[in-house]
Structure formats: C-alpha cells, structure tokens
Short mmCIF file of C-alpha atoms in Angstrom, two decimals:
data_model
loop_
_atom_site.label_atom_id
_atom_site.label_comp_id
_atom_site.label_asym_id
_atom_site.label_seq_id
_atom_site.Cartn_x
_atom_site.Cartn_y
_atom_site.Cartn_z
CA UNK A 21 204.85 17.11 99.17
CA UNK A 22 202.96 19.24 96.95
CA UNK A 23 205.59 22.77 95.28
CA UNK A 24 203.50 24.96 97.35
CA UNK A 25 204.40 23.11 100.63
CA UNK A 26 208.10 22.54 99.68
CA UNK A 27 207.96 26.37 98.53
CA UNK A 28 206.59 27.79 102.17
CA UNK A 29 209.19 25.46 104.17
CA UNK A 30 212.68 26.90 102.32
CA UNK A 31 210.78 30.39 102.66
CA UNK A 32 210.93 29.42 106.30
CA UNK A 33 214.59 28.59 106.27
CA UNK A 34 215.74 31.31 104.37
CA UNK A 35 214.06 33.71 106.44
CA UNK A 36 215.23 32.14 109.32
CA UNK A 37 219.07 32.66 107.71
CA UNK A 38 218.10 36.47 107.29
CA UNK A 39 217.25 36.95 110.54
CA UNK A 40 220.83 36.16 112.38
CA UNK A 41 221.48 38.74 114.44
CA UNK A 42 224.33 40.46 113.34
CA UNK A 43 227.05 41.63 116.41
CA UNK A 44 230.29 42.53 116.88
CA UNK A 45 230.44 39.17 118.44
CA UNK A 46 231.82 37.08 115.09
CA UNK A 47 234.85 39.94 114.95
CA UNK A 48 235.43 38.98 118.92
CA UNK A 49 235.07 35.62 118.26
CA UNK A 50 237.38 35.51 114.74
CA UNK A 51 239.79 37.55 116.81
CA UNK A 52 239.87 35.29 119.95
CA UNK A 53 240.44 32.07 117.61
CA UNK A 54 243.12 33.78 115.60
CA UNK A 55 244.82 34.85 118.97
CA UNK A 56 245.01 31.02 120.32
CA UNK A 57 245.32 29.06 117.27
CA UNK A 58 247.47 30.70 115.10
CA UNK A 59 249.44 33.01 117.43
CA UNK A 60 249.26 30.85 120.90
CA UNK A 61 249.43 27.50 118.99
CA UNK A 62 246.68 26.23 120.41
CA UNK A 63 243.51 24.48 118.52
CA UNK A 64 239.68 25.24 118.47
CA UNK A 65 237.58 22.70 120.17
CA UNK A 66 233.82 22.24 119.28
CA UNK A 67 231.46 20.47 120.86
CA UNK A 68 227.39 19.80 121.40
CA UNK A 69 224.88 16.80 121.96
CA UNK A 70 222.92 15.46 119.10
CA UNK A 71 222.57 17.20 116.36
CA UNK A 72 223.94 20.68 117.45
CA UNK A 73 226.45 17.64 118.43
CA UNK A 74 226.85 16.90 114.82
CA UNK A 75 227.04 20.80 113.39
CA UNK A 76 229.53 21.35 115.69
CA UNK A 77 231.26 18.02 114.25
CA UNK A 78 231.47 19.45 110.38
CA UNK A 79 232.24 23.18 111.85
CA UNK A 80 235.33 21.91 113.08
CA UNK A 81 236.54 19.70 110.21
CA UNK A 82 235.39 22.75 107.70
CA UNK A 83 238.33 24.92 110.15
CA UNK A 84 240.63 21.91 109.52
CA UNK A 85 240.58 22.17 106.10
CA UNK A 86 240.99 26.03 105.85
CA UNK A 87 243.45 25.96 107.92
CA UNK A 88 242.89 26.65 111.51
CA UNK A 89 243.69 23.45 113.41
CA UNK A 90 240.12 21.81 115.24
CA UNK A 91 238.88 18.83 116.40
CA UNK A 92 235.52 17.95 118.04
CA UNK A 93 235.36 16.66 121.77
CA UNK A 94 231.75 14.73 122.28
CA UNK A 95 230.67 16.24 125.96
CA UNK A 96 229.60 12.34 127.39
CA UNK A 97 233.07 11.39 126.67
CA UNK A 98 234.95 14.20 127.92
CA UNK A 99 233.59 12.92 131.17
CA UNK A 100 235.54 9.46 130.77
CA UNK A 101 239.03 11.02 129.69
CA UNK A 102 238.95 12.87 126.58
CA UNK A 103 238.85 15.62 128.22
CA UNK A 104 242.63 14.94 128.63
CA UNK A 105 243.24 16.67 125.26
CA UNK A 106 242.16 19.86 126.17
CA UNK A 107 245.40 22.44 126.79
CA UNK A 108 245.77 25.75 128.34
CA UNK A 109 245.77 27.38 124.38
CA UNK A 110 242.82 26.40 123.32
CA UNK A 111 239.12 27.76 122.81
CA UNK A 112 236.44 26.23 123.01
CA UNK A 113 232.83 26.76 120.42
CA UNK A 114 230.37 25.24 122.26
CA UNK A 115 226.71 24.79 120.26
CA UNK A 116 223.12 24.77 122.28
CA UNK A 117 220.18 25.50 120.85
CA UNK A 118 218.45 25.76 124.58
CA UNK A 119 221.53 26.70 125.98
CA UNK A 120 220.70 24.51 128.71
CA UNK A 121 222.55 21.28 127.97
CA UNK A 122 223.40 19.14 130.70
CA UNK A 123 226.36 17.73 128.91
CA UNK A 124 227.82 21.09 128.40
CA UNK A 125 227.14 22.87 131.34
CA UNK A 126 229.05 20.07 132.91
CA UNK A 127 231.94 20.60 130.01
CA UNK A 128 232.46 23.82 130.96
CA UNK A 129 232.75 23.13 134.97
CA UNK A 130 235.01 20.49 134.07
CA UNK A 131 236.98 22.54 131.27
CA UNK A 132 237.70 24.98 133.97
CA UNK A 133 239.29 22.39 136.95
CA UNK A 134 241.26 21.37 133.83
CA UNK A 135 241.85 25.20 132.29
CA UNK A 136 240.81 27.43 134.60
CA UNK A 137 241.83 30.29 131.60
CA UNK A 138 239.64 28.65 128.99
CA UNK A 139 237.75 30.79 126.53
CA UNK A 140 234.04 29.47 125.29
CA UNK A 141 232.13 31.00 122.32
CA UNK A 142 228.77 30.12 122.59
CA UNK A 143 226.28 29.48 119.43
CA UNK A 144 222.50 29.51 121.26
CA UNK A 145 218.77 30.26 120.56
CA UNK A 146 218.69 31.38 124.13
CA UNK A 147 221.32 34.11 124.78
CA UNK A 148 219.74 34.11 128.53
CA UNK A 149 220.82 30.86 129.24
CA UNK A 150 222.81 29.40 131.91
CA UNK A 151 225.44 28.26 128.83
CA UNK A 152 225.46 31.58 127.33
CA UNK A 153 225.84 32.79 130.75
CA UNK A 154 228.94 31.25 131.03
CA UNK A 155 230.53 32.19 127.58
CA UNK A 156 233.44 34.84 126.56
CA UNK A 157 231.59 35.38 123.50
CA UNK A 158 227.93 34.53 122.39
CA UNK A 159 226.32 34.72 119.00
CA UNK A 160 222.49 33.94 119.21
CA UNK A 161 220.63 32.14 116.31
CA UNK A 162 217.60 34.32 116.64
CA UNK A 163 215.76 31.31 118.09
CA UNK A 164 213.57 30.44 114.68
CA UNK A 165 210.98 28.32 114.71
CA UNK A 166 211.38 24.65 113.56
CA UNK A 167 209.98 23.35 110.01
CA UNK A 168 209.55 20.68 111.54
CA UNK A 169 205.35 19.98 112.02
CA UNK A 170 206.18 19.28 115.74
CA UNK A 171 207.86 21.80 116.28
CA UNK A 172 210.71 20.05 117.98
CA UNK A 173 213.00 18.30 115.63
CA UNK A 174 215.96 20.55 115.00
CA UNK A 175 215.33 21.69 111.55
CA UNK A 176 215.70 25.35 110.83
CA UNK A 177 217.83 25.71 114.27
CA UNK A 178 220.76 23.93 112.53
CA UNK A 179 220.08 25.23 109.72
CA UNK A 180 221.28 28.53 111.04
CA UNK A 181 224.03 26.99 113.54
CA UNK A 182 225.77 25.93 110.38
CA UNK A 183 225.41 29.19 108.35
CA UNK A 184 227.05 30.84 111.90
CA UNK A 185 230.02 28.19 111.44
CA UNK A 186 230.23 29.48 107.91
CA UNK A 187 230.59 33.24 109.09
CA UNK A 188 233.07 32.24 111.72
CA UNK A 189 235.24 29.77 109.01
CA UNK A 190 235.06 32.46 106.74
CA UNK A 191 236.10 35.71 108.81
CA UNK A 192 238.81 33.50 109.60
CA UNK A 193 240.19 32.55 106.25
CA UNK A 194 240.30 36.01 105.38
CA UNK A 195 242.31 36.96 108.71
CA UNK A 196 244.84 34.60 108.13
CA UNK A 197 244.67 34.99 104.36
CA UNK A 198 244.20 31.50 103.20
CA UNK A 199 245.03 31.37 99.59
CA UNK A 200 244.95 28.19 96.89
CA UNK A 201 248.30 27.54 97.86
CA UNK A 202 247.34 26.62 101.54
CA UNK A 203 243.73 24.76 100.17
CA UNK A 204 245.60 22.87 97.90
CA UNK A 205 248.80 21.69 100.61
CA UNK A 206 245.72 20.43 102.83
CA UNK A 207 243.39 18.87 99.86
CA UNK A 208 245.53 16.06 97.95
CA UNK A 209 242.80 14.39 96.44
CA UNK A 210 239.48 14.81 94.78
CA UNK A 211 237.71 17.33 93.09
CA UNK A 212 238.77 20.25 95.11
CA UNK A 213 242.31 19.51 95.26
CA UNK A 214 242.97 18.86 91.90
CA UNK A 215 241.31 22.52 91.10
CA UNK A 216 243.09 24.35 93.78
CA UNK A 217 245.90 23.42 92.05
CA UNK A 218 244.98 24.38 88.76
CA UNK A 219 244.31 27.84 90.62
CA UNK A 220 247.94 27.44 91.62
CA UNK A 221 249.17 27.06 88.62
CA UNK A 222 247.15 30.16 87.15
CA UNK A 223 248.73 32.38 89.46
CA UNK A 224 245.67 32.77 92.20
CA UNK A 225 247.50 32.94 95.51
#
C-alpha cells in the first residue's frame, strides 16, 4: 500500500471515531451497570456474533480488569445451556452492527422467559432496528462506512464499537473510583502490574 492510501484509510477511521454520536445514553448506561453490578451484585453480560462477537469479547474482559465483574455469553450457545448463568441482577450489552441479528434477537426472547426484568444496552449502526427496538438503553455507532474495498467486512464498524466500550469502561472507572490500588489487586503479573504498584508505592491512590 502506497502512504497516500494508508493515509486516506486512518483518515477514514478517525473520522469515523469523531462522528459517535454523543447522548445522554453512556450516563444511562454507566448508571444502569453501576446500579446492578456494584450495588445489586450482579455482573455485566456481553454478547454478539462474529466479530461484533469478538468486541464484545475484549469489552467485557477490559470491565474485568477495572473492576466491574463481566463475562461474555456467545448467543449460539446460550441456546444449548449457557444461558443458565444468566441471574435476575444482571445487564446485559448486547453489540449489532445491523441490529438485526438472529442470534440476538433470539437472546433477548430467551433472556426474558429466563429474566423477565433484564436490562439490555444496545451498541448498533441501526438505532431503528428490531434489536435496538428492544433495548433499555441504545448508543448508535453513527453507521460509518467500512474501509474495507467491499464494503462489507467489519472494519471501521468495530473500530467504533470498541472506542464505545472504551467510553462505557471508562465512565465507569471513574464512578466507582478505581484507583492503582484496585488495578494493581487485579493485575499480579506483567508489565502493568508491576507499575501499578510502583504507583502504589508513590502514593497515587
């Protein structure tokens, strides 16, 4: 790829960052994980197919290690039993970029014979979809367009689902103010834990 190609396609991307709409939605949705997690005891469940599949994946271990208790339930095997892990506490981020997923329209029905109570945020290109129709909260993407030459292969779209994950971890360190203390209990090895405890040490709380 020639600079002038690779130059135009993170143009793209950033842009496509810049261009998240901005709502009262992510203090809702900060709010309603706060609420079940860390006042309800409950956990934050995540969940998509393919690749939103897979953002949804690293959103939830990113909570994990800041603090707020997650785990990610794959859709296709919620249908054979994992669903079983689901309790009335928890909420549910659910990530579409059509928001018309088979797998977790079907989630949700099911979700609700199990929960009946249960509370969905909703990441989607398509806030006038049948799964953002169904949500207690919904943050659109701004539906960019893909880098992709095709114009199909999720590209820029997760590029932007995971910058909404970061909003979402974020706003909710700061809630709960997560310090170095709490990085560094959760972090035991590697880089990051051995400098969150050197923070420790400094006096950073």
């Amino acid at each position: 790829m020639i600079n002038e190609a690779i130059s135009s396609i993170l143009q793209q991307e950033a842009e496509a960052v810049r261009n998240i709409p901005i709502t009262n939605g992510y203090e809702e949705a900060v709010t309603l994980i706060v609420k079940h997690v860390h006042e309800l005891g409950g956990n934050l469940i995540t969940s998509g197919m393919g690749k939103a599949g897979q953002i949804a994946m690293n959103i939830a271990t990113t909570f994990c290690s800041t603090g707020t208790p997650a785990y990610f339930l794959h859709p296709s095997e919620a249908q054979h039993g994992d669903l079983g892990i689901v309790r009335k506490n928890d909420v549910m981020l659910l990530i579409s970029n059509s928001g018309k997923t088979r797998e977790l329209l079907e989630l949700v029905e099911l979700t609700r014979g199990l929960v009946p109570e249960m509370q969905f945020i909703v990441i989607t290109g398509n806030p006038d979809s049948p799964l953002a129709a169904e949500a207690t909260i919904c943050l659109p993407t701004g539906a960019p367009k893909e880098v992709c030459p095709l114009g199909l292969t999720p590209t820029t779209s997760t590029t932007v689902m995971t910058v909404i994950g970061d909003l979402l971890v974020v706003g909710t360190m700061k809630r709960i103010n997560f310090g170095y203390p709490d990085y560094a209990k959760r972090h035991h090895g590697g880089y990051l834990g051995s400098k969150s405890r050197e923070q420790c040490k400094t006096g950073n709380k």
